[in-house]
PDB file of C-alpha atoms in Angstrom:
ATOM      1  CA  UNK A 266      84.452-165.687 -93.110  1.00 46.00           C
ATOM      2  CA  UNK A 267      82.908-169.069 -92.416  1.00 51.00           C
ATOM      3  CA  UNK A 268      80.336-167.464 -90.156  1.00 51.00           C
ATOM      4  CA  UNK A 269      79.251-165.040 -92.873  1.00 52.00           C
ATOM      5  CA  UNK A 270      78.649-167.903 -95.349  1.00 52.00           C
ATOM      6  CA  UNK A 271      76.441-169.709 -92.865  1.00 53.00           C
ATOM      7  CA  UNK A 272      74.298-166.619 -92.296  1.00 54.00           C
ATOM      8  CA  UNK A 273      73.795-166.216 -96.020  1.00 53.00           C
ATOM      9  CA  UNK A 274      72.563-169.804 -96.324  1.00 54.00           C
ATOM     10  CA  UNK A 275      70.042-169.297 -93.528  1.00 55.00           C
ATOM     11  CA  UNK A 276      68.629-166.138 -95.041  1.00 57.00           C
ATOM     12  CA  UNK A 277      68.082-167.819 -98.371  1.00 65.00           C
ATOM     13  CA  UNK A 278      65.887-170.619 -96.998  1.00 73.00           C
ATOM     14  CA  UNK A 279      62.424-169.056 -96.507  1.00 76.00           C
ATOM     15  CA  UNK A 280      59.827-170.574 -94.254  1.00 79.00           C
ATOM     16  CA  UNK A 281      56.550-170.815 -96.128  1.00 75.00           C
ATOM     17  CA  UNK A 282      53.452-171.358 -94.061  1.00 77.00           C
ATOM     18  CA  UNK A 283      50.696-173.347 -95.649  1.00 80.00           C
ATOM     19  CA  UNK A 284      47.844-170.885 -95.323  1.00 83.00           C
ATOM     20  CA  UNK A 285      45.331-173.002 -97.214  1.00 85.00           C
ATOM     21  CA  UNK A 286      44.478-175.102 -94.132  1.00 87.00           C
ATOM     22  CA  UNK A 287      44.034-172.038 -91.987  1.00 87.00           C
ATOM     23  CA  UNK A 288      41.890-170.452 -94.667  1.00 88.00           C
ATOM     24  CA  UNK A 289      39.672-173.541 -94.746  1.00 90.00           C
ATOM     25  CA  UNK A 290      39.188-173.291 -91.006  1.00 89.00           C
ATOM     26  CA  UNK A 291      38.473-169.591 -91.190  1.00 89.00           C
ATOM     27  CA  UNK A 292      35.900-170.133 -93.927  1.00 90.00           C
ATOM     28  CA  UNK A 293      34.206-172.779 -91.848  1.00 91.00           C
ATOM     29  CA  UNK A 294      34.011-170.412 -88.895  1.00 90.00           C
ATOM     30  CA  UNK A 295      32.700-167.695 -91.167  1.00 90.00           C
ATOM     31  CA  UNK A 296      30.038-169.995 -92.599  1.00 91.00           C
ATOM     32  CA  UNK A 297      28.936-170.925 -89.074  1.00 90.00           C
ATOM     33  CA  UNK A 298      28.570-167.308 -88.032  1.00 86.00           C
ATOM     34  CA  UNK A 299      26.725-166.327 -91.207  1.00 87.00           C
ATOM     35  CA  UNK A 300      24.283-169.201 -90.874  1.00 88.00           C
ATOM     36  CA  UNK A 301      23.590-168.636 -87.181  1.00 82.00           C
ATOM     37  CA  UNK A 302      23.466-164.833 -87.375  1.00 80.00           C
ATOM     38  CA  UNK A 303      20.125-163.402 -86.350  1.00 74.00           C
ATOM     39  CA  UNK A 304      20.025-159.748 -85.447  1.00 72.00           C
ATOM     40  CA  UNK A 305      18.181-159.304 -82.146  1.00 69.00           C
ATOM     41  CA  UNK A 306      14.947-157.333 -82.513  1.00 69.00           C
ATOM     42  CA  UNK A 307      14.776-153.963 -80.797  1.00 78.00           C
ATOM     43  CA  UNK A 308      12.301-154.452 -78.011  1.00 81.00           C
ATOM     44  CA  UNK A 309      11.097-152.185 -75.278  1.00 84.00           C
ATOM     45  CA  UNK A 310       9.704-153.040 -71.916  1.00 83.00           C
ATOM     46  CA  UNK A 311       7.543-151.726 -69.154  1.00 84.00           C
ATOM     47  CA  UNK A 312       9.144-152.428 -65.795  1.00 84.00           C
ATOM     48  CA  UNK A 313       6.743-153.198 -63.019  1.00 85.00           C
ATOM     49  CA  UNK A 314       6.767-154.232 -59.444  1.00 84.00           C
ATOM     50  CA  UNK A 315       3.946-156.692 -58.952  1.00 83.00           C
ATOM     51  CA  UNK A 316       3.199-157.510 -55.330  1.00 79.00           C
ATOM     52  CA  UNK A 317       0.546-160.072 -54.597  1.00 76.00           C
ATOM     53  CA  UNK A 318      -2.893-158.440 -54.657  1.00 70.00           C
ATOM     54  CA  UNK A 319      -4.193-157.760 -51.186  1.00 64.00           C
ATOM     55  CA  UNK A 320      -7.762-157.230 -50.199  1.00 58.00           C
ATOM     56  CA  UNK A 321      -8.812-153.631 -49.878  1.00 54.00           C
ATOM     57  CA  UNK A 322     -10.754-154.585 -46.751  1.00 49.00           C
ATOM     58  CA  UNK A 323      -8.818-156.818 -44.381  1.00 46.00           C
ATOM     59  CA  UNK A 324     -11.565-157.646 -41.942  1.00 45.00           C
ATOM     60  CA  UNK A 325     -11.975-161.371 -41.450  1.00 48.00           C
ATOM     61  CA  UNK A 326     -15.348-163.059 -41.268  1.00 49.00           C
ATOM     62  CA  UNK A 327     -17.114-162.281 -38.023  1.00 49.00           C
ATOM     63  CA  UNK A 328     -14.430-159.853 -36.902  1.00 49.00           C
ATOM     64  CA  UNK A 329     -15.496-156.572 -35.364  1.00 48.00           C
ATOM     65  CA  UNK A 330     -13.714-153.296 -35.970  1.00 45.00           C
ATOM     66  CA  UNK A 331     -10.890-152.823 -33.484  1.00 47.00           C
ATOM     67  CA  UNK A 332     -11.183-156.378 -32.233  1.00 52.00           C
ATOM     68  CA  UNK A 333      -7.743-157.495 -33.438  1.00 53.00           C
ATOM     69  CA  UNK A 334      -5.246-155.710 -31.185  1.00 52.00           C
ATOM     70  CA  UNK A 335      -2.308-157.203 -33.077  1.00 55.00           C
ATOM     71  CA  UNK A 336      -3.320-155.478 -36.281  1.00 51.00           C
ATOM     72  CA  UNK A 337      -1.102-152.429 -36.243  1.00 49.00           C
ATOM     73  CA  UNK A 338      -2.223-151.280 -39.666  1.00 49.00           C
ATOM     74  CA  UNK A 339      -6.024-151.287 -39.693  1.00 45.00           C
ATOM     75  CA  UNK A 340      -6.184-149.454 -43.013  1.00 44.00           C
ATOM     76  CA  UNK A 341      -3.859-151.857 -44.807  1.00 50.00           C
ATOM     77  CA  UNK A 342      -5.067-152.177 -48.370  1.00 52.00           C
ATOM     78  CA  UNK A 343      -6.817-148.830 -48.372  1.00 56.00           C
ATOM     79  CA  UNK A 344      -3.899-147.251 -50.243  1.00 73.00           C
ATOM     80  CA  UNK A 345      -4.798-149.293 -53.292  1.00 79.00           C
ATOM     81  CA  UNK A 346      -6.736-147.847 -56.197  1.00 85.00           C
ATOM     82  CA  UNK A 347      -8.873-150.310 -58.117  1.00 88.00           C
ATOM     83  CA  UNK A 348      -9.234-150.088 -61.886  1.00 91.00           C
ATOM     84  CA  UNK A 349     -11.596-152.406 -63.722  1.00 91.00           C
ATOM     85  CA  UNK A 350     -10.885-153.497 -67.278  1.00 91.00           C
ATOM     86  CA  UNK A 351     -13.838-155.327 -68.772  1.00 91.00           C
ATOM     87  CA  UNK A 352     -13.355-156.958 -72.152  1.00 91.00           C
ATOM     88  CA  UNK A 353     -15.683-158.335 -74.781  1.00 90.00           C
ATOM     89  CA  UNK A 354     -15.440-162.140 -74.354  1.00 88.00           C
ATOM     90  CA  UNK A 355     -15.573-162.703 -78.119  1.00 88.00           C
ATOM     91  CA  UNK A 356     -12.979-160.237 -79.346  1.00 89.00           C
ATOM     92  CA  UNK A 357     -10.957-159.622 -76.196  1.00 88.00           C
ATOM     93  CA  UNK A 358     -11.111-155.863 -76.794  1.00 90.00           C
ATOM     94  CA  UNK A 359     -11.829-153.520 -73.908  1.00 90.00           C
ATOM     95  CA  UNK A 360     -15.529-152.803 -73.634  1.00 90.00           C
ATOM     96  CA  UNK A 361     -15.578-150.725 -70.461  1.00 89.00           C
ATOM     97  CA  UNK A 362     -13.195-149.178 -67.962  1.00 91.00           C
ATOM     98  CA  UNK A 363     -13.751-148.061 -64.424  1.00 90.00           C
ATOM     99  CA  UNK A 364     -11.957-146.468 -61.491  1.00 88.00           C
ATOM    100  CA  UNK A 365     -13.353-147.642 -58.227  1.00 82.00           C
ATOM    101  CA  UNK A 366     -17.108-147.430 -58.583  1.00 81.00           C
ATOM    102  CA  UNK A 367     -17.194-144.954 -61.460  1.00 85.00           C
ATOM    103  CA  UNK A 368     -16.981-145.691 -65.165  1.00 88.00           C
ATOM    104  CA  UNK A 369     -14.612-143.971 -67.569  1.00 88.00           C
ATOM    105  CA  UNK A 370     -15.436-143.873 -71.278  1.00 89.00           C
ATOM    106  CA  UNK A 371     -11.954-144.207 -72.789  1.00 89.00           C
ATOM    107  CA  UNK A 372      -8.256-144.616 -72.129  1.00 89.00           C
ATOM    108  CA  UNK A 373      -7.742-140.868 -72.501  1.00 90.00           C
ATOM    109  CA  UNK A 374     -10.422-140.258 -69.879  1.00 90.00           C
ATOM    110  CA  UNK A 375      -8.765-142.849 -67.619  1.00 89.00           C
ATOM    111  CA  UNK A 376      -5.473-141.034 -68.023  1.00 90.00           C
ATOM    112  CA  UNK A 377      -7.140-137.737 -67.095  1.00 90.00           C
ATOM    113  CA  UNK A 378      -8.865-139.181 -64.050  1.00 88.00           C
ATOM    114  CA  UNK A 379      -5.682-140.861 -62.813  1.00 88.00           C
ATOM    115  CA  UNK A 380      -3.770-137.600 -63.226  1.00 87.00           C
ATOM    116  CA  UNK A 381      -6.403-135.873 -61.128  1.00 86.00           C
ATOM    117  CA  UNK A 382      -6.227-138.537 -58.445  1.00 85.00           C
ATOM    118  CA  UNK A 383      -2.451-138.723 -58.215  1.00 83.00           C
ATOM    119  CA  UNK A 384      -1.837-134.987 -58.472  1.00 82.00           C
ATOM    120  CA  UNK A 385      -3.774-134.518 -55.237  1.00 79.00           C
ATOM    121  CA  UNK A 386      -1.134-134.428 -52.512  1.00 75.00           C
ATOM    122  CA  UNK A 387      -3.620-135.800 -49.991  1.00 76.00           C
ATOM    123  CA  UNK A 388      -4.445-138.927 -51.959  1.00 76.00           C
ATOM    124  CA  UNK A 389      -3.674-142.135 -50.086  1.00 76.00           C
ATOM    125  CA  UNK A 390      -2.988-144.289 -53.140  1.00 80.00           C
ATOM    126  CA  UNK A 391       0.449-145.588 -54.028  1.00 78.00           C
ATOM    127  CA  UNK A 392      -0.508-148.756 -55.850  1.00 82.00           C
ATOM    128  CA  UNK A 393      -3.128-149.956 -58.278  1.00 87.00           C
ATOM    129  CA  UNK A 394      -5.065-153.188 -58.559  1.00 88.00           C
ATOM    130  CA  UNK A 395      -6.162-153.973 -62.092  1.00 90.00           C
ATOM    131  CA  UNK A 396      -9.238-156.153 -62.227  1.00 91.00           C
ATOM    132  CA  UNK A 397      -9.080-157.594 -65.705  1.00 92.00           C
ATOM    133  CA  UNK A 398     -11.475-159.830 -67.614  1.00 92.00           C
ATOM    134  CA  UNK A 399      -9.960-163.215 -68.273  1.00 91.00           C
ATOM    135  CA  UNK A 400     -10.569-162.865 -71.999  1.00 91.00           C
ATOM    136  CA  UNK A 401      -8.878-159.457 -72.321  1.00 93.00           C
ATOM    137  CA  UNK A 402      -6.186-159.465 -74.976  1.00 92.00           C
ATOM    138  CA  UNK A 403      -2.641-158.763 -73.855  1.00 92.00           C
ATOM    139  CA  UNK A 404      -2.194-155.773 -76.174  1.00 91.00           C
ATOM    140  CA  UNK A 405      -5.377-154.171 -74.839  1.00 91.00           C
ATOM    141  CA  UNK A 406      -4.217-154.714 -71.276  1.00 91.00           C
ATOM    142  CA  UNK A 407      -0.831-153.232 -72.095  1.00 91.00           C
ATOM    143  CA  UNK A 408      -2.527-149.974 -73.137  1.00 91.00           C
ATOM    144  CA  UNK A 409      -4.064-149.695 -69.672  1.00 91.00           C
ATOM    145  CA  UNK A 410      -0.766-150.613 -68.006  1.00 90.00           C
ATOM    146  CA  UNK A 411       0.936-147.975 -70.132  1.00 90.00           C
ATOM    147  CA  UNK A 412      -1.512-145.324 -68.916  1.00 90.00           C
ATOM    148  CA  UNK A 413      -0.992-146.414 -65.290  1.00 89.00           C
ATOM    149  CA  UNK A 414       2.797-146.439 -65.432  1.00 86.00           C
ATOM    150  CA  UNK A 415       2.792-142.902 -66.827  1.00 86.00           C
ATOM    151  CA  UNK A 416       1.303-141.572 -63.604  1.00 87.00           C
ATOM    152  CA  UNK A 417       3.459-139.910 -61.025  1.00 85.00           C
ATOM    153  CA  UNK A 418       2.853-140.155 -57.309  1.00 81.00           C
ATOM    154  CA  UNK A 419       2.762-136.934 -55.273  1.00 78.00           C
ATOM    155  CA  UNK A 420       6.384-137.561 -54.178  1.00 78.00           C
ATOM    156  CA  UNK A 421       7.504-137.574 -57.832  1.00 80.00           C
ATOM    157  CA  UNK A 422       8.071-141.305 -58.192  1.00 81.00           C
ATOM    158  CA  UNK A 423       6.489-143.119 -61.102  1.00 82.00           C
ATOM    159  CA  UNK A 424       3.659-145.463 -60.301  1.00 84.00           C
ATOM    160  CA  UNK A 425       5.071-148.943 -60.743  1.00 81.00           C
ATOM    161  CA  UNK A 426       3.286-151.010 -58.112  1.00 84.00           C
ATOM    162  CA  UNK A 427       0.492-152.867 -59.821  1.00 85.00           C
ATOM    163  CA  UNK A 428      -1.395-156.029 -59.041  1.00 86.00           C
ATOM    164  CA  UNK A 429      -3.618-158.091 -61.299  1.00 89.00           C
ATOM    165  CA  UNK A 430      -6.830-159.816 -60.441  1.00 88.00           C
ATOM    166  CA  UNK A 431      -8.652-161.915 -63.006  1.00 89.00           C
ATOM    167  CA  UNK A 432     -12.378-161.436 -63.498  1.00 87.00           C
ATOM    168  CA  UNK A 433     -14.253-164.428 -64.918  1.00 87.00           C
ATOM    169  CA  UNK A 434     -16.116-163.683 -68.142  1.00 78.00           C
ATOM    170  CA  UNK A 435     -19.869-163.395 -68.182  1.00 68.00           C
TER     171      UNK A 435
ATOM    172  CA  UNK B 236      60.094-179.837-123.153  1.00 49.00           C
ATOM    173  CA  UNK B 237      57.187-177.415-123.066  1.00 51.00           C
ATOM    174  CA  UNK B 238      55.092-179.877-121.084  1.00 51.00           C
ATOM    175  CA  UNK B 239      57.824-180.324-118.511  1.00 56.00           C
ATOM    176  CA  UNK B 240      58.190-176.571-118.199  1.00 54.00           C
ATOM    177  CA  UNK B 241      54.498-176.152-117.457  1.00 56.00           C
ATOM    178  CA  UNK B 242      54.642-178.897-114.801  1.00 61.00           C
ATOM    179  CA  UNK B 243      57.460-177.147-112.999  1.00 68.00           C
ATOM    180  CA  UNK B 244      55.650-173.831-112.936  1.00 75.00           C
ATOM    181  CA  UNK B 245      53.332-173.801-109.927  1.00 74.00           C
ATOM    182  CA  UNK B 246      50.790-171.064-109.480  1.00 78.00           C
ATOM    183  CA  UNK B 247      50.740-170.164-105.815  1.00 77.00           C
ATOM    184  CA  UNK B 248      48.192-167.474-105.015  1.00 82.00           C
ATOM    185  CA  UNK B 249      48.963-165.203-102.118  1.00 84.00           C
ATOM    186  CA  UNK B 250      46.377-166.235 -99.540  1.00 85.00           C
ATOM    187  CA  UNK B 251      47.370-163.724 -96.888  1.00 86.00           C
ATOM    188  CA  UNK B 252      45.005-160.887 -97.947  1.00 89.00           C
ATOM    189  CA  UNK B 253      41.998-163.188 -98.219  1.00 89.00           C
ATOM    190  CA  UNK B 254      42.838-164.675 -94.834  1.00 88.00           C
ATOM    191  CA  UNK B 255      42.970-161.163 -93.389  1.00 90.00           C
ATOM    192  CA  UNK B 256      39.599-160.415 -94.887  1.00 91.00           C
ATOM    193  CA  UNK B 257      38.038-163.599 -93.533  1.00 90.00           C
ATOM    194  CA  UNK B 258      39.426-162.975 -90.074  1.00 90.00           C
ATOM    195  CA  UNK B 259      37.979-159.481 -90.136  1.00 92.00           C
ATOM    196  CA  UNK B 260      34.583-160.897 -91.047  1.00 90.00           C
ATOM    197  CA  UNK B 261      34.841-163.477 -88.258  1.00 89.00           C
ATOM    198  CA  UNK B 262      35.733-160.735 -85.802  1.00 90.00           C
ATOM    199  CA  UNK B 263      32.672-158.767 -86.915  1.00 89.00           C
ATOM    200  CA  UNK B 264      30.341-161.713 -86.397  1.00 86.00           C
ATOM    201  CA  UNK B 265      31.934-162.547 -83.055  1.00 85.00           C
ATOM    202  CA  UNK B 266      31.292-158.995 -81.870  1.00 85.00           C
ATOM    203  CA  UNK B 267      27.695-158.765 -83.040  1.00 80.00           C
ATOM    204  CA  UNK B 268      26.592-162.286 -82.201  1.00 76.00           C
ATOM    205  CA  UNK B 269      24.005-162.342 -79.467  1.00 69.00           C
ATOM    206  CA  UNK B 270      23.525-165.684 -77.812  1.00 69.00           C
ATOM    207  CA  UNK B 271      20.748-164.179 -75.679  1.00 67.00           C
ATOM    208  CA  UNK B 272      18.443-164.000 -78.685  1.00 70.00           C
ATOM    209  CA  UNK B 273      18.194-167.790 -78.535  1.00 73.00           C
ATOM    210  CA  UNK B 274      15.990-167.480 -75.477  1.00 76.00           C
ATOM    211  CA  UNK B 275      13.533-165.262 -77.335  1.00 80.00           C
ATOM    212  CA  UNK B 276      10.745-166.771 -79.359  1.00 81.00           C
ATOM    213  CA  UNK B 277      10.905-164.551 -82.423  1.00 79.00           C
ATOM    214  CA  UNK B 278       7.628-165.891 -83.800  1.00 83.00           C
ATOM    215  CA  UNK B 279       5.684-163.971 -81.141  1.00 86.00           C
ATOM    216  CA  UNK B 280       4.009-160.726 -82.122  1.00 88.00           C
ATOM    217  CA  UNK B 281       4.566-158.398 -79.213  1.00 89.00           C
ATOM    218  CA  UNK B 282       2.086-155.615 -78.406  1.00 90.00           C
ATOM    219  CA  UNK B 283       2.870-152.166 -79.781  1.00 88.00           C
ATOM    220  CA  UNK B 284       3.358-149.541 -77.078  1.00 86.00           C
ATOM    221  CA  UNK B 285       4.921-146.229 -78.029  1.00 77.00           C
ATOM    222  CA  UNK B 286       6.442-145.608 -74.626  1.00 74.00           C
ATOM    223  CA  UNK B 287       8.135-148.994 -74.264  1.00 75.00           C
ATOM    224  CA  UNK B 288      11.803-148.390 -73.524  1.00 69.00           C
ATOM    225  CA  UNK B 289      14.679-150.608 -74.658  1.00 72.00           C
ATOM    226  CA  UNK B 290      15.883-153.121 -72.103  1.00 61.00           C
ATOM    227  CA  UNK B 291      18.194-151.771 -69.443  1.00 61.00           C
ATOM    228  CA  UNK B 292      19.899-154.716 -67.821  1.00 60.00           C
ATOM    229  CA  UNK B 293      22.491-152.712 -65.882  1.00 58.00           C
ATOM    230  CA  UNK B 294      22.389-153.627 -62.234  1.00 56.00           C
ATOM    231  CA  UNK B 295      19.873-156.403 -62.722  1.00 58.00           C
ATOM    232  CA  UNK B 296      21.208-159.551 -61.135  1.00 65.00           C
ATOM    233  CA  UNK B 297      19.264-162.034 -63.191  1.00 82.00           C
ATOM    234  CA  UNK B 298      16.685-162.259 -65.913  1.00 85.00           C
ATOM    235  CA  UNK B 299      14.265-165.078 -66.544  1.00 88.00           C
ATOM    236  CA  UNK B 300      12.676-164.779 -69.983  1.00 89.00           C
ATOM    237  CA  UNK B 301       9.255-166.394 -70.349  1.00 91.00           C
ATOM    238  CA  UNK B 302       7.707-166.622 -73.817  1.00 92.00           C
ATOM    239  CA  UNK B 303       3.932-167.103 -73.869  1.00 92.00           C
ATOM    240  CA  UNK B 304       2.287-167.796 -77.205  1.00 90.00           C
ATOM    241  CA  UNK B 305      -1.303-166.971 -78.158  1.00 87.00           C
ATOM    242  CA  UNK B 306      -2.503-170.372 -76.940  1.00 87.00           C
ATOM    243  CA  UNK B 307      -1.059-169.616 -73.504  1.00 85.00           C
ATOM    244  CA  UNK B 308       1.787-172.120 -73.765  1.00 89.00           C
ATOM    245  CA  UNK B 309       4.993-171.223 -72.005  1.00 90.00           C
ATOM    246  CA  UNK B 310       8.102-171.711 -74.131  1.00 89.00           C
ATOM    247  CA  UNK B 311      11.660-171.695 -72.920  1.00 88.00           C
ATOM    248  CA  UNK B 312      14.382-171.841 -75.577  1.00 85.00           C
ATOM    249  CA  UNK B 313      11.704-172.996 -78.023  1.00 83.00           C
ATOM    250  CA  UNK B 314      10.689-175.889 -75.789  1.00 87.00           C
ATOM    251  CA  UNK B 315       7.086-175.918 -74.521  1.00 89.00           C
ATOM    252  CA  UNK B 316       6.755-176.252 -70.755  1.00 90.00           C
ATOM    253  CA  UNK B 317       3.742-178.259 -69.657  1.00 88.00           C
ATOM    254  CA  UNK B 318       4.101-177.907 -65.899  1.00 91.00           C
ATOM    255  CA  UNK B 319       4.338-174.126 -65.653  1.00 91.00           C
ATOM    256  CA  UNK B 320       4.087-173.931 -61.885  1.00 91.00           C
ATOM    257  CA  UNK B 321       6.721-176.661 -61.448  1.00 93.00           C
ATOM    258  CA  UNK B 322       9.117-174.958 -63.824  1.00 93.00           C
ATOM    259  CA  UNK B 323       8.792-171.601 -62.076  1.00 92.00           C
ATOM    260  CA  UNK B 324       9.206-173.263 -58.675  1.00 92.00           C
ATOM    261  CA  UNK B 325      12.471-174.814 -59.877  1.00 93.00           C
ATOM    262  CA  UNK B 326      13.662-171.473 -61.210  1.00 91.00           C
ATOM    263  CA  UNK B 327      12.795-169.830 -57.899  1.00 90.00           C
ATOM    264  CA  UNK B 328      14.790-172.455 -56.018  1.00 90.00           C
ATOM    265  CA  UNK B 329      17.729-171.915 -58.364  1.00 90.00           C
ATOM    266  CA  UNK B 330      17.492-168.176 -57.801  1.00 88.00           C
ATOM    267  CA  UNK B 331      17.353-168.705 -54.027  1.00 88.00           C
ATOM    268  CA  UNK B 332      20.457-170.898 -54.149  1.00 88.00           C
ATOM    269  CA  UNK B 333      22.263-168.376 -56.310  1.00 85.00           C
ATOM    270  CA  UNK B 334      21.434-165.565 -53.922  1.00 83.00           C
ATOM    271  CA  UNK B 335      21.935-167.633 -50.768  1.00 82.00           C
ATOM    272  CA  UNK B 336      18.354-167.254 -49.648  1.00 80.00           C
ATOM    273  CA  UNK B 337      16.048-169.696 -47.925  1.00 80.00           C
ATOM    274  CA  UNK B 338      12.265-170.135 -48.071  1.00 79.00           C
ATOM    275  CA  UNK B 339      12.201-168.600 -44.580  1.00 79.00           C
ATOM    276  CA  UNK B 340      13.647-165.401 -46.054  1.00 79.00           C
ATOM    277  CA  UNK B 341      10.784-165.248 -48.531  1.00 74.00           C
ATOM    278  CA  UNK B 342       8.248-165.811 -45.786  1.00 74.00           C
ATOM    279  CA  UNK B 343       9.868-162.991 -43.843  1.00 74.00           C
ATOM    280  CA  UNK B 344       9.060-160.633 -46.682  1.00 71.00           C
ATOM    281  CA  UNK B 345      12.227-160.782 -48.756  1.00 78.00           C
ATOM    282  CA  UNK B 346      11.909-161.211 -52.471  1.00 82.00           C
ATOM    283  CA  UNK B 347      13.934-162.762 -55.232  1.00 86.00           C
ATOM    284  CA  UNK B 348      16.118-160.283 -57.111  1.00 87.00           C
ATOM    285  CA  UNK B 349      15.558-162.018 -60.439  1.00 89.00           C
ATOM    286  CA  UNK B 350      13.474-160.050 -62.937  1.00 90.00           C
ATOM    287  CA  UNK B 351      10.842-161.982 -64.843  1.00 91.00           C
ATOM    288  CA  UNK B 352      10.770-160.874 -68.478  1.00 90.00           C
ATOM    289  CA  UNK B 353       7.407-161.700 -70.019  1.00 91.00           C
ATOM    290  CA  UNK B 354       7.257-161.885 -73.791  1.00 91.00           C
ATOM    291  CA  UNK B 355       3.680-162.644 -74.672  1.00 92.00           C
ATOM    292  CA  UNK B 356       1.872-162.606 -77.970  1.00 93.00           C
ATOM    293  CA  UNK B 357      -0.441-159.632 -78.356  1.00 91.00           C
ATOM    294  CA  UNK B 358      -3.514-161.836 -78.746  1.00 92.00           C
ATOM    295  CA  UNK B 359      -2.873-163.928 -75.638  1.00 92.00           C
ATOM    296  CA  UNK B 360      -5.829-163.783 -73.245  1.00 92.00           C
ATOM    297  CA  UNK B 361      -5.126-162.279 -69.832  1.00 92.00           C
ATOM    298  CA  UNK B 362      -6.128-165.563 -68.148  1.00 92.00           C
ATOM    299  CA  UNK B 363      -3.003-167.267 -69.525  1.00 91.00           C
ATOM    300  CA  UNK B 364      -0.654-164.447 -68.631  1.00 92.00           C
ATOM    301  CA  UNK B 365      -2.144-164.077 -65.161  1.00 91.00           C
ATOM    302  CA  UNK B 366      -1.523-167.764 -64.514  1.00 91.00           C
ATOM    303  CA  UNK B 367       2.187-167.307 -65.201  1.00 92.00           C
ATOM    304  CA  UNK B 368       2.390-164.054 -63.232  1.00 92.00           C
ATOM    305  CA  UNK B 369       0.601-165.586 -60.275  1.00 91.00           C
ATOM    306  CA  UNK B 370       2.923-168.607 -60.296  1.00 92.00           C
ATOM    307  CA  UNK B 371       5.901-166.244 -60.251  1.00 92.00           C
ATOM    308  CA  UNK B 372       4.439-164.166 -57.431  1.00 89.00           C
ATOM    309  CA  UNK B 373       3.666-167.251 -55.375  1.00 89.00           C
ATOM    310  CA  UNK B 374       7.329-168.247 -55.609  1.00 89.00           C
ATOM    311  CA  UNK B 375       8.735-164.906 -54.495  1.00 88.00           C
ATOM    312  CA  UNK B 376       9.312-163.035 -57.749  1.00 90.00           C
ATOM    313  CA  UNK B 377       8.182-159.419 -57.613  1.00 89.00           C
ATOM    314  CA  UNK B 378      10.100-157.647 -60.385  1.00 89.00           C
ATOM    315  CA  UNK B 379       8.627-157.974 -63.831  1.00 90.00           C
ATOM    316  CA  UNK B 380       9.322-156.548 -67.250  1.00 89.00           C
ATOM    317  CA  UNK B 381       6.574-156.751 -69.859  1.00 90.00           C
ATOM    318  CA  UNK B 382       8.023-156.717 -73.349  1.00 89.00           C
ATOM    319  CA  UNK B 383       6.564-154.654 -76.172  1.00 89.00           C
ATOM    320  CA  UNK B 384       7.744-153.026 -79.370  1.00 87.00           C
ATOM    321  CA  UNK B 385       7.787-149.314 -80.131  1.00 80.00           C
ATOM    322  CA  UNK B 386       6.337-149.641 -83.578  1.00 74.00           C
ATOM    323  CA  UNK B 387       4.781-152.210 -85.837  1.00 71.00           C
ATOM    324  CA  UNK B 388       7.373-154.422 -87.487  1.00 67.00           C
TER     325      UNK B 388
END
């Protein structure tokens, strides 16, 4: 009987947590998150592998063909296609484009020519050197890079090996 | 008597539902918060390229984000870097330490696994970007990601 009375007393005394302090803390945390919240912009990217540019002719000054017996790859550099991007020094917009020695009138024409080159199974090229005017704007250059990275090599891989060489203006 | 009665009567609002609500909001912000955005300079206007794909960071062991504004200044976490080559050299050394590589490994043809993420303003001249790229290449970085947006914002 005594035990029952004790239990009744315990059940009547309720524990009341003071939630106001916790609410203050929670509001402070909430305020911090609201003030520091910045949704990240949705950005894309073009992934590239950029080896150091290498000369397309690797003959040193005064060296004769076949003279260097240690050179096991005499055509090193010959698998590189050169694309020239010349920009207007004032505006930075592309003024002329070229593949090797020949000129191409537009980006669409460049795309067509590159498709022709890379669709040929016998073509030796697996990387591209972009010779770019120093004043060329980044967004103009990105259009050319976009065209290049769309190309597929004869083995089906996407062209991703590019190198950049700066061309002084003027 | 009436005054005493009103003093005894305490209004105690039930704070539990509002606390639940606030905790739910905090949980939401904790889940969507992106501390990585702090390393991006959101004032830059990236070039618009339709084929630019969203970032895929799966399998990439490290990213180094370099913001280049239209004057060609390199900014890291909003701080301009004056000695670009020195900064990139330090980052390369940190990457080598992290990946247990030595300069001899780089000379032997190995490369750093870190990907350089270049966020440059669309009007930046190539000269400025090439300087940064060349500094990265000279220090053993070969993997690059050039940032762009799919459409005009």
